[in-house]
Coordinates of C-alpha atoms in Angstrom, one line a residue:
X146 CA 7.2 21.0 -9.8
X147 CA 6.6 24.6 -11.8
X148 CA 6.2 21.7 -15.2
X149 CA 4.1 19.4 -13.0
X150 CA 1.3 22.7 -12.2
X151 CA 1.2 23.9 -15.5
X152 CA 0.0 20.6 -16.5
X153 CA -2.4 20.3 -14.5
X154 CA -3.9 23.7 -15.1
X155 CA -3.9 23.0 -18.8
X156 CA -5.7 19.9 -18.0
X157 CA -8.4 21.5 -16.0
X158 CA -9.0 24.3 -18.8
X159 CA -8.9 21.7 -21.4
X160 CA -11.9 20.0 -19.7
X161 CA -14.2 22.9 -18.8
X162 CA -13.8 24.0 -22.0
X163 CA -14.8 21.1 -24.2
X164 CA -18.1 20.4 -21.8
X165 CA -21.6 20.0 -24.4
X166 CA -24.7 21.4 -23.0
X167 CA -26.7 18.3 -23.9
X168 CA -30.3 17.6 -23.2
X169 CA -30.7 14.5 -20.4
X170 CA -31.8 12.1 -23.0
X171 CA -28.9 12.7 -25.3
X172 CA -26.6 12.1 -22.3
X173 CA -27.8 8.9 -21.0
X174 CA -24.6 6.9 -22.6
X175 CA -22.4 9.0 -20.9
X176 CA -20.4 6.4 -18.6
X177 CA -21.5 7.1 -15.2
X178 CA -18.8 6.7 -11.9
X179 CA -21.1 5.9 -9.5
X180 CA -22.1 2.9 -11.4
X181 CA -18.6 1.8 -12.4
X182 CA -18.4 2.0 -8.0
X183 CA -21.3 -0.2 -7.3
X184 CA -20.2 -2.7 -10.0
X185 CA -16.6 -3.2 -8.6
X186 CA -17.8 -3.1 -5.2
X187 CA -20.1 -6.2 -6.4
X188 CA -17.3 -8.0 -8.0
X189 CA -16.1 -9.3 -5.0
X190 CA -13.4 -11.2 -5.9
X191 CA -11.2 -8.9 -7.2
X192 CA -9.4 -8.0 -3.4
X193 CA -8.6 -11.2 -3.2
X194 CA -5.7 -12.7 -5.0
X195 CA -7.7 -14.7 -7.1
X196 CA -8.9 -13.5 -10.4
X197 CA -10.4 -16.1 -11.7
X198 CA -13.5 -15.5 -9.9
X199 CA -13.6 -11.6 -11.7
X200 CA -15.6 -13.2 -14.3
X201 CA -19.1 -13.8 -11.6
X202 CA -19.7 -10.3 -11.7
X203 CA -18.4 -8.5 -14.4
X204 CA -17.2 -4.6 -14.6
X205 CA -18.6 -3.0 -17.5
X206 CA -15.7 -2.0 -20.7
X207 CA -14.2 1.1 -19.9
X208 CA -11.3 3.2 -18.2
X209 CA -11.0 5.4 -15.4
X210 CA -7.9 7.7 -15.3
X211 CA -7.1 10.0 -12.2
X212 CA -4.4 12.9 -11.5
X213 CA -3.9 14.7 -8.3
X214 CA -1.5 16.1 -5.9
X215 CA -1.4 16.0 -2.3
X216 CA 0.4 17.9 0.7
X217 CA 0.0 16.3 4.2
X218 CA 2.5 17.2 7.4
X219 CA 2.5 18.2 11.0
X220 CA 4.3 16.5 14.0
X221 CA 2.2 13.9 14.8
X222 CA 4.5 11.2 13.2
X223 CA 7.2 8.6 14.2
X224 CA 10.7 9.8 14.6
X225 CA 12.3 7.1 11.0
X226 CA 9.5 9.6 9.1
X227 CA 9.2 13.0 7.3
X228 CA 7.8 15.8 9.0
X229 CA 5.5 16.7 5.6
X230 CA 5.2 15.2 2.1
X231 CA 3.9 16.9 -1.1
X232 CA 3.3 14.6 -4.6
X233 CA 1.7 13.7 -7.9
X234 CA 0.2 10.9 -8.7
X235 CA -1.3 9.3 -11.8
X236 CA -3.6 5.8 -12.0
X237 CA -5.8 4.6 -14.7
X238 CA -7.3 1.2 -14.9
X239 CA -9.4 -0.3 -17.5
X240 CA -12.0 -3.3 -17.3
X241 CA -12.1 -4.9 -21.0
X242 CA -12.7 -8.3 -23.1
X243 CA -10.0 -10.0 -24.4
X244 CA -11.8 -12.2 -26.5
X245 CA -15.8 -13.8 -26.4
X246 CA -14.1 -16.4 -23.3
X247 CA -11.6 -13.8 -21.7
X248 CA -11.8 -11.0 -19.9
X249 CA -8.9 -8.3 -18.7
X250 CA -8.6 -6.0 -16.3
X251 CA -5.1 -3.3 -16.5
X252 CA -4.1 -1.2 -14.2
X253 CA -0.9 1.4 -13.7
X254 CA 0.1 3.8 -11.1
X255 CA 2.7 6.3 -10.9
X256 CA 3.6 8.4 -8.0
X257 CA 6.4 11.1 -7.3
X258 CA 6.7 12.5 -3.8
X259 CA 8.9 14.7 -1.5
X260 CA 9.4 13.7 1.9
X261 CA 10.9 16.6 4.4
X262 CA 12.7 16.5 7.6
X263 CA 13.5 12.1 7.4
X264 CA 16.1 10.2 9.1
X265 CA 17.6 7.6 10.4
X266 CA 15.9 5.1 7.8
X267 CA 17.4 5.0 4.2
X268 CA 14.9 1.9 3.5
X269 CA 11.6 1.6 2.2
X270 CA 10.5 -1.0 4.7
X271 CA 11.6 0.8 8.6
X272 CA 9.3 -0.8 10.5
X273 CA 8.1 -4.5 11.8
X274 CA 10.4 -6.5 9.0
X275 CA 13.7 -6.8 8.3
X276 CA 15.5 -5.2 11.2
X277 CA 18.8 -5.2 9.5
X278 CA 18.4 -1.2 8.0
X279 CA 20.7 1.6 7.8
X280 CA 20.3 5.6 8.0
X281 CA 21.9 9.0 9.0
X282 CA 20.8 10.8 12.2
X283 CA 21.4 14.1 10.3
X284 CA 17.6 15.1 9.0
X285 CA 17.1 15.4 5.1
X286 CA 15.0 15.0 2.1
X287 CA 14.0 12.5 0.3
X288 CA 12.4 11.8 -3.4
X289 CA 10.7 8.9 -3.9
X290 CA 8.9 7.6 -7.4
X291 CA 7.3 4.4 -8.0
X292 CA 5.6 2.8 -10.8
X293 CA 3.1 0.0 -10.7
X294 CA 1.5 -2.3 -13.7
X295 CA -0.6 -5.1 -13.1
X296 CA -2.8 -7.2 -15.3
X297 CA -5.1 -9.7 -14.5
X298 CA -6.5 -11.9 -16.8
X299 CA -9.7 -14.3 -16.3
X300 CA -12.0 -16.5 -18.5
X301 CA -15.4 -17.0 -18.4
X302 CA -16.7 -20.9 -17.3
X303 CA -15.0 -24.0 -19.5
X304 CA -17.3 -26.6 -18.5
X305 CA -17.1 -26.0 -14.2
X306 CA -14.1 -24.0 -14.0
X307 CA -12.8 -20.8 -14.4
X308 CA -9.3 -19.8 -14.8
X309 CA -7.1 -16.7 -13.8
X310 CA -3.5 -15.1 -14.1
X311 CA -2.1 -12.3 -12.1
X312 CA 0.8 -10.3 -13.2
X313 CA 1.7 -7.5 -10.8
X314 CA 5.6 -5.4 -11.4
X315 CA 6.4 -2.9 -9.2
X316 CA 9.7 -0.8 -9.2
X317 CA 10.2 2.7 -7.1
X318 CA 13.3 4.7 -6.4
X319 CA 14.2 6.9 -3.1
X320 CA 16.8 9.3 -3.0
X321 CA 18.3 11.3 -0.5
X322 CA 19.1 15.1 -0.8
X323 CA 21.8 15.5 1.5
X324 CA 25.2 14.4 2.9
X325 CA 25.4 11.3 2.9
X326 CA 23.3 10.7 0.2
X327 CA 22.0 7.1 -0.4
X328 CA 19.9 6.1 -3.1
X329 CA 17.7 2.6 -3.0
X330 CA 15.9 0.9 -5.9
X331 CA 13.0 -1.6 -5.2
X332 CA 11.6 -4.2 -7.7
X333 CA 8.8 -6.4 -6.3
X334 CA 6.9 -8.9 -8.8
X335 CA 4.4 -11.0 -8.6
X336 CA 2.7 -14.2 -10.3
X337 CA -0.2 -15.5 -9.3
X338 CA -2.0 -18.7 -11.2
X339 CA -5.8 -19.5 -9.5
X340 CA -8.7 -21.3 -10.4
X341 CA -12.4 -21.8 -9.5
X342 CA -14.4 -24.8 -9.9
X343 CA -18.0 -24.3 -10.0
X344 CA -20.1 -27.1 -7.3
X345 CA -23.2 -25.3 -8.9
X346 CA -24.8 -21.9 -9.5
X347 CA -24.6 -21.0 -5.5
X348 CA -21.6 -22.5 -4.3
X349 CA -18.3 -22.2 -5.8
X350 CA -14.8 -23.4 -4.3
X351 CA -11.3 -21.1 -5.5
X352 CA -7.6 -21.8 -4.9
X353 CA -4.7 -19.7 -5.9
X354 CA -0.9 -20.2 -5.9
X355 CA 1.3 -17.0 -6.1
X356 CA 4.9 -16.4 -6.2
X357 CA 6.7 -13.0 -5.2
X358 CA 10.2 -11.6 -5.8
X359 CA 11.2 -8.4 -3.6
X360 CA 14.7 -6.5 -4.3
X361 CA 15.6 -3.5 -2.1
X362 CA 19.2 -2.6 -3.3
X363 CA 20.9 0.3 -2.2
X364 CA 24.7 0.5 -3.9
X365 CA 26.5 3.2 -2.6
X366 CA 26.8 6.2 -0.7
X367 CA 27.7 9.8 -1.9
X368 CA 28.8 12.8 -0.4
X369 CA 29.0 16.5 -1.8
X370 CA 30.9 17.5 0.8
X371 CA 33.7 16.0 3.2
X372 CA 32.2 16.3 7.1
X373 CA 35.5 14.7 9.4
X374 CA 32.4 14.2 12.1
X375 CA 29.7 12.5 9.8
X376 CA 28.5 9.3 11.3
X377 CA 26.3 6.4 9.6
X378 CA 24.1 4.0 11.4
X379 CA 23.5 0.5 10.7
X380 CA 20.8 -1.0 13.1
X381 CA 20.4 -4.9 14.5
X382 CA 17.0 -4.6 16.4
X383 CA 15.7 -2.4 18.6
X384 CA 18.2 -0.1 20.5
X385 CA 20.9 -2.0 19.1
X386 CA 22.6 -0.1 16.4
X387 CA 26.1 0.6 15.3
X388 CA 27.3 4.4 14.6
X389 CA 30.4 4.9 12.9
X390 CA 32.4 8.3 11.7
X391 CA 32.5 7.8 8.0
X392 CA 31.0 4.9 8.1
X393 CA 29.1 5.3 4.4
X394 CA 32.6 4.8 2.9
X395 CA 32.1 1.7 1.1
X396 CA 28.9 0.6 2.6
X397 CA 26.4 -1.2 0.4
X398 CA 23.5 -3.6 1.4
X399 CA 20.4 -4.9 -1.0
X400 CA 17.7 -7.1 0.7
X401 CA 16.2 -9.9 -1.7
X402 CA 13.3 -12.0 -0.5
X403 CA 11.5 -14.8 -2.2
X404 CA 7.9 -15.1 -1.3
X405 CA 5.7 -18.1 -1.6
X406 CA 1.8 -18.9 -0.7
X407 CA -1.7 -19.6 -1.7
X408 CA -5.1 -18.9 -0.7
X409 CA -8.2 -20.7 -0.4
X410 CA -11.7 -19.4 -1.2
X411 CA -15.6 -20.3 -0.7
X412 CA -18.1 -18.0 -2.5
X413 CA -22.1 -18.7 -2.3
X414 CA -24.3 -16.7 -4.2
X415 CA -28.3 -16.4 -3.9
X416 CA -30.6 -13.4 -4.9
X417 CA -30.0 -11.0 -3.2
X418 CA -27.1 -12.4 -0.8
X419 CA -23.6 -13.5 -1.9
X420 CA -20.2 -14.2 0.7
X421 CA -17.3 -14.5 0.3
X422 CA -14.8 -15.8 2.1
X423 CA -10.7 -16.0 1.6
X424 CA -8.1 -17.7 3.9
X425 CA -4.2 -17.9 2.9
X426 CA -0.6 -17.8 4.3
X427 CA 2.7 -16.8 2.9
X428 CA 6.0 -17.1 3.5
X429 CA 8.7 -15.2 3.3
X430 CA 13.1 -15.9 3.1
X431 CA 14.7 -13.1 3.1
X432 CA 18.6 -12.6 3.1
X433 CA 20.4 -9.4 3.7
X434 CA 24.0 -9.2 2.1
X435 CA 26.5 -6.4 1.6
X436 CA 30.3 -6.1 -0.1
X437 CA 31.5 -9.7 -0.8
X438 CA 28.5 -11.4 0.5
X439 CA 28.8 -9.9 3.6
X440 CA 25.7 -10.3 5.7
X441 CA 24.6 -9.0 9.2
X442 CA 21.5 -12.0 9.3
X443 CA 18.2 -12.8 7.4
X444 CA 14.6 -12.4 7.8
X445 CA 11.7 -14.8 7.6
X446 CA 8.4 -14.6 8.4
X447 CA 4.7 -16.2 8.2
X448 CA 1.7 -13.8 7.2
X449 CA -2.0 -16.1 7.7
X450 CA -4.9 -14.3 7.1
X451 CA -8.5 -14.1 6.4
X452 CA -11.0 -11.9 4.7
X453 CA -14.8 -12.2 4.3
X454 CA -17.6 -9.9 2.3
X455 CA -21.3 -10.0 2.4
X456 CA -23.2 -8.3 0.3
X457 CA -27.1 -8.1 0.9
X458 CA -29.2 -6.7 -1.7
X459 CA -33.0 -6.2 -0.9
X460 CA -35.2 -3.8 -3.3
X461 CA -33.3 -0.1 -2.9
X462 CA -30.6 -0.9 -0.5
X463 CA -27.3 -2.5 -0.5
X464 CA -25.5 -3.8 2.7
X465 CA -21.5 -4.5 2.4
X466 CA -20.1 -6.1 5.8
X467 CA -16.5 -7.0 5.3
X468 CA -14.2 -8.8 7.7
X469 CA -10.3 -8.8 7.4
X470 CA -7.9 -10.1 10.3
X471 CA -4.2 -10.5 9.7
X472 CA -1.6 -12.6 11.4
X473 CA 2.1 -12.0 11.5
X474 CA 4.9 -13.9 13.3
X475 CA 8.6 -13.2 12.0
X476 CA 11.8 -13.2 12.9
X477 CA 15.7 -12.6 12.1
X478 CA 18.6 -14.8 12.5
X479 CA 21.8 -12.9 13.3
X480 CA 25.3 -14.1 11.6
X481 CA 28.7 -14.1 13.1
X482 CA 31.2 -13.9 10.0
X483 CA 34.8 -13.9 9.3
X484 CA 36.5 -12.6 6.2
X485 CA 38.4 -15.2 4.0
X486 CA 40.7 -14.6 1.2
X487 CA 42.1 -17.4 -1.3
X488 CA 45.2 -16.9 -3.4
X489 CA 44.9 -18.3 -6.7
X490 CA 48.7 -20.0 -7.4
X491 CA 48.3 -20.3 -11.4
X492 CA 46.3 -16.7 -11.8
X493 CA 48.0 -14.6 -8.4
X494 CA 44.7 -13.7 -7.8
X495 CA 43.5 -13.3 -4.6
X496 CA 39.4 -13.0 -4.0
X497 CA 37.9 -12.7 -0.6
X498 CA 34.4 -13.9 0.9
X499 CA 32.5 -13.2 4.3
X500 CA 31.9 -16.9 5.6
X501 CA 29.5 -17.5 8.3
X502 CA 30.7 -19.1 11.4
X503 CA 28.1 -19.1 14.1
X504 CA 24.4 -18.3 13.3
X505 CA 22.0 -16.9 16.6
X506 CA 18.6 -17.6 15.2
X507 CA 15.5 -15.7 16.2
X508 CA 17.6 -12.6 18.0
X509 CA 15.0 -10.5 17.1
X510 CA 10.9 -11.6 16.2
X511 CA 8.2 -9.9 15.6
X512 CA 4.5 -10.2 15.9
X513 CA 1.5 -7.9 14.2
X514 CA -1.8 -8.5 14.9
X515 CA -4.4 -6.4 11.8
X516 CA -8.4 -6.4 12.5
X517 CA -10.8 -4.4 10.5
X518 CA -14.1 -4.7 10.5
X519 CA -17.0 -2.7 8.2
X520 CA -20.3 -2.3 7.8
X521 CA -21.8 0.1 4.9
X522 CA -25.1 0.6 3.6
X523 CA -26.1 2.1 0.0
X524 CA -29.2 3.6 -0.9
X525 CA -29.6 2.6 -4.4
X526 CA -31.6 4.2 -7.3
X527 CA -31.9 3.4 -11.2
X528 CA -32.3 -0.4 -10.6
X529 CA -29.5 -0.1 -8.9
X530 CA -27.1 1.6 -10.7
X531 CA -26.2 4.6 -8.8
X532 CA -26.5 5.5 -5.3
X533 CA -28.5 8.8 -3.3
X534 CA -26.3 8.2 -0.2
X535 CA -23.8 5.8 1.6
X536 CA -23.5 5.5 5.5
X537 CA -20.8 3.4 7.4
X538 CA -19.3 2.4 10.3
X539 CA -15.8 0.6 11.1
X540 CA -13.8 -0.6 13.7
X541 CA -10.2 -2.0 13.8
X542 CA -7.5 -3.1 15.9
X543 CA -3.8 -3.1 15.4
X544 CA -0.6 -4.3 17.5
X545 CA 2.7 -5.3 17.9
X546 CA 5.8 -6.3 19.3
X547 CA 9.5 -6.4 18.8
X548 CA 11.3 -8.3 20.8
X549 CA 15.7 -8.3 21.1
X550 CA 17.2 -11.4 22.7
X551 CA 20.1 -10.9 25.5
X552 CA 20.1 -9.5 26.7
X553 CA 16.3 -9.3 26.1
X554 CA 14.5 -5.9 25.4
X555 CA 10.5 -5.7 24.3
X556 CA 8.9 -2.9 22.4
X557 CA 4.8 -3.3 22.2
X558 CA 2.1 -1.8 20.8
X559 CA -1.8 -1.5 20.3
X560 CA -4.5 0.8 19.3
X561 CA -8.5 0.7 18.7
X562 CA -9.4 2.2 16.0
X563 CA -13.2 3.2 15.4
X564 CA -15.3 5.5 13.2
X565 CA -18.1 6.3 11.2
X566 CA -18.3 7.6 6.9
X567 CA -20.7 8.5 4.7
X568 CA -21.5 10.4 1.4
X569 CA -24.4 11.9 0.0
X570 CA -25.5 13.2 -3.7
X571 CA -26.0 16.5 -3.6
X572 CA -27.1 17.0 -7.6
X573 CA -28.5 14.7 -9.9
X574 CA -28.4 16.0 -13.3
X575 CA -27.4 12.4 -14.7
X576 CA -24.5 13.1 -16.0
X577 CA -23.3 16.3 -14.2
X578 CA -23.7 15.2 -10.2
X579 CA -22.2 16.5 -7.3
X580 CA -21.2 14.6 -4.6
X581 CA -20.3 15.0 -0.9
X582 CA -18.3 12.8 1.7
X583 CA -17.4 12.5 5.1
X584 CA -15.4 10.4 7.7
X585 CA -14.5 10.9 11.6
X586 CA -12.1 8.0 13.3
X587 CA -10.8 8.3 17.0
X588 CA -8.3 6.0 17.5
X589 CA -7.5 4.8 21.5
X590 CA -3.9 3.3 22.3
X591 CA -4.3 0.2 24.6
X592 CA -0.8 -0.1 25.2
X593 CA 2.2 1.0 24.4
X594 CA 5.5 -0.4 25.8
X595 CA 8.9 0.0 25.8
X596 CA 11.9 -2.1 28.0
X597 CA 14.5 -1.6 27.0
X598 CA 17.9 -3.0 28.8
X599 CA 20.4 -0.7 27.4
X600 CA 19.8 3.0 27.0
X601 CA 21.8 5.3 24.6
X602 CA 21.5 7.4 21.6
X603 CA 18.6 5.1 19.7
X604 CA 16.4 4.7 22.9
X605 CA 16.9 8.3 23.2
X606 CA 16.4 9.8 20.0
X607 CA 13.9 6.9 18.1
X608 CA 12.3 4.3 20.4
X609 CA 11.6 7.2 23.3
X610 CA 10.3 9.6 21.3
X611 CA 8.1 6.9 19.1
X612 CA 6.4 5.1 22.4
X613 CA 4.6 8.7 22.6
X614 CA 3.4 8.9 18.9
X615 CA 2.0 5.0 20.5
X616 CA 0.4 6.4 24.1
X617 CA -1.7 9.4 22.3
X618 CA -5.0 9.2 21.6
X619 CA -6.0 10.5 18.3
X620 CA -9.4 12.0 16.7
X621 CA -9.4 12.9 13.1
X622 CA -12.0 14.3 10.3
X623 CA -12.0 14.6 6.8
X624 CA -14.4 15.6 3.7
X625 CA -14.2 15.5 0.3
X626 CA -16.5 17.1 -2.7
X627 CA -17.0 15.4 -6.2
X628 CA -17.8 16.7 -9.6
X629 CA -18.6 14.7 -12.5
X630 CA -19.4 16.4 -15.7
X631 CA -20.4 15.4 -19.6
X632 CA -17.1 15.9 -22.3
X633 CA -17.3 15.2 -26.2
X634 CA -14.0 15.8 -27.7
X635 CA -16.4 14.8 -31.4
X636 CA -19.4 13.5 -32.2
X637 CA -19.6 9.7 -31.5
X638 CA -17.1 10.1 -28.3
X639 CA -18.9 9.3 -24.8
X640 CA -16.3 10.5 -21.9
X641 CA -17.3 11.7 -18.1
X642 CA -15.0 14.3 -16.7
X643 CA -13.9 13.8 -12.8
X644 CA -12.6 16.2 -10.2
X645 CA -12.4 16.3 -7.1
X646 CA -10.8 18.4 -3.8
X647 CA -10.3 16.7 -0.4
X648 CA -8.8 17.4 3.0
X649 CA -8.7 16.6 6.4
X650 CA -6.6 16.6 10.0
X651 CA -5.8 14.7 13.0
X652 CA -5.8 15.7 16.1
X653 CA -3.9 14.3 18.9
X654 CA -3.5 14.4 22.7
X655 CA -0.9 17.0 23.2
X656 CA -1.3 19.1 20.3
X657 CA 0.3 17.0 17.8
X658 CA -1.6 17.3 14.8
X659 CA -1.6 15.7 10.7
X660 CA -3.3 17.7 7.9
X661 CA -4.0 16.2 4.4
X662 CA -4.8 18.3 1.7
X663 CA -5.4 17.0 -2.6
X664 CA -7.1 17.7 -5.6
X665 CA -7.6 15.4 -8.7
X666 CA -9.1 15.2 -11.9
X667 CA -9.9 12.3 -14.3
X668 CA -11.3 11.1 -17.2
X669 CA -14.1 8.0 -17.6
X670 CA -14.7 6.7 -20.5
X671 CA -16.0 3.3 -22.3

């Protein structure tokens, strides 16, 4: 970490002392990030998974590079979590042309973080998925890092369509810094072919296929030192779960899901109005297997979902209304295996595989239910280049429930989310601007749920404690400040300079609180 700070204070110096004073004509190439956020906010397509449509609204050349670190904690936060996390990240992306008919767009992202005071979840994925995961109920550390590189790839119009490739690889390591100490490696890829056919100049019709791979593979356990009383948990659903003294001798699990789906999108574009709108569904196999193919059960599941944006341009203002609602119905089958050995009679060999014997399907489903929906208004300046001040509102609403099967036990969920942002430009000096922004959300619990038909350690110590995080009501404020400033490392180089310092807390009923602290610097250039 002492490394990671020294970096970063170089970094700072190096910019503040390489800034030009410049008169404001000779700084009007100077690549502007207000601009750069109004042009990708136009591109609407590129949320979706389709890239092909990227090439409607173009991003102009250029890279934006970021590096911060961040420290959020308190004790409002579920019992599987950390009690605080401190981390670095880096992310740069770059918008570029491959060639008079293709366009690019790159991106990578790397984060390192700590996590404090976790347990009982060694996985990436604790909650509302696979329920087949495993953890200690002793309290430790964890480090986690991740890297991220996508590319997408699009081409402008051959004859009425347009063509697009997505390439997204994602790997990330978690490790835990105490007895027993379990390490888990995740690879998740991603390939997604679309295409757009043109009706006309207004209405345009998009489909895209994608295929996903997702590896979670931890291979072993560890321990430092030998604790006679140490137990290890491997959980089935709910307040099912299995604790057994030294039972991370030997253990190993990896979960390895193939993921298939496609979406299908209808854009119209007018002066001064363009939609969009995005429907899809996935699906997701996912088997869960240990020493010899041993396997507690799999995991499936169906994601459907939906997304629309409006943009609504008249003279000096821009209005961006966004819908997004998410569906998802999933559920486990649960395996009853016996261990079989063969004897080879040439070889003498003997090998030995778990073979399933009974499978209960379903024994544990769950739904989620995601709504967001935003409404933001920009007042535009410079022909509509830049901004003097954003306002916005959203609302959400999220849920769910996991349900256990005999004997049967129900855990539910839900919670109203609503609350109000904004910014505002505090100095203009074209290139050297000073920025200011702001958020409140209160968030309202509608429900929160928990029978149970058998009570012991997990309902005590997890699912108890978590329905309150679920029943409180929660208020929260942030605000952020934003500093772009001219740099010429020589003559013909044209590079903006980026910082910025954040924070913000949550409040909720009880006393439980959240704090998130960060600062970050960057480079934009063209």
């Amino acid at each position: 970490m002492k490394k990671t700070t020294t970096t970063i204070i170089l970094l700072i110096a190096l910019f503040t002392t390489v800034i030009q004073a410049q008169s404001k004509d000779a700084l009007m190439d100077y690549p502007d990030l207000q601009k750069r956020e109004l042009e990708v906010l136009r591109q609407q397509w590129s949320v979706t998974n389709n890239s092909s449509g990227m090439a409607f609204s173009p991003v102009s050349a250029g890279s934006f590079a970021t590096l911060g670190v961040y420290s959020q904690g308190g004790d409002h936060h579920r019992v599987q979590e950390g009690s605080s996390q401190n981390g670095l990240y880096f992310s740069t992306e770059r918008y570029d042309k491959f060639s008079n008919k293709i366009l690019v767009k790159g991106s990578f992202k790397f984060k390192m973080d700590k996590e404090l005071d976790r347990g009982w979840s060694d996985v990436f994925k604790t909650y509302n998925s696979n329920p087949y995961i495993f953890g200690s109920s002793v309290r430790g550390d964890y480090d986690t890092q991740s890297f991220d590189l996508k590319l997408q790839v699009y081409t402008l119009s051959f004859g009425r369509f347009n063509m697009g490739l997505t390439i997204d690889y994602l790997v990330a390591d978690m490790a835990r810094q105490r007895d027993p100490r379990s390490r888990s490696y995740l690879l998740d890829y991603s390939f997604i072919p679309s295409l757009v056919y043109n009706i006309n100049d207004r209405h345009k019709l998009g489909l895209n296929l994608y295929y996903r791979y997702d590896k979670e593979k931890m291979p072993g356990l560890t321990t430092v030192q030998t604790d006679p009383n140490l137990q290890y948990y491997t959980f089935t659903g709910l307040q099912n779960a299995e604790g057994r003294i030294g039972g991370y001798r030997g253990f190993s699990r990896q979960f390895i899901a193939n993921i298939l789906g496609g979406d299908f999108q209808y854009n119209y574009n007018n002066a001064g109005l363009k939609w969009l709108v995005s429907a899809g569904m996935e699906y997701r196999d996912e088997e869960t297997l240990g020493d010899k193919r041993q396997s507690p059960g799999s995991y499936n599941s169906y994601v459907f979902d939906l997304y629309s944006d409006l943009l609504i341009e008249r003279e000096s203002v821009l209005h961006n209304i966004k819908l997004k609602a998410e569906f998802t119905d999933g559920g486990a089958n649960e395996f009853r295996q016996r261990l079989v050995s063969e004897r080879d009679t040439l070889t003498g060999l003997t090998t030995q595989i778990w073979e399933t014997i009974y499978i209960y399907k379903n024994r544990f489903m769950v739904k989620e239910t995601d709504l967001h929906a935003s409404w933001k208004v920009y007042s535009l300046s410079d022909d509509g280049a830049s901004y003097r001040w954003s306002a916005g509102s959203y609302i959400g609403f999220q849920s769910f429930k996991n349900s256990y099967f005999l004997p049967q036990s129900d855990y539910l969920s839900g919670r109203v989310t609503i609350g109000l942002n904004g910014s505002v430009l505090l100095y203009d000096g074209r290139s050297n601007k000073l920025y200011a922004e702001g958020d409140v959300y209160s968030g309202i619990s509608t429900v929160a749920k928990l029978d149970a038909e058998i009570e012991n350690l997990v309902t005590n110590e997890i699912l108890g404690p978590d329905l309150q995080f679920h029943k409180r009501d929660t208020f929260s404020a942030g605000a952020a400040i934003k500093y772009t400033f001219p740099l010429q490392f020589y003559q013909k180089s044209k590079l903006t300079g980026y910082a910025k310092i954040y924070g913000g807390n949550l409040f909720s009923a009880g006393g439980a609180g959240w704090y998130n602290i960060g600062v970050a610097i960057g480079l934009l250039t063209l």
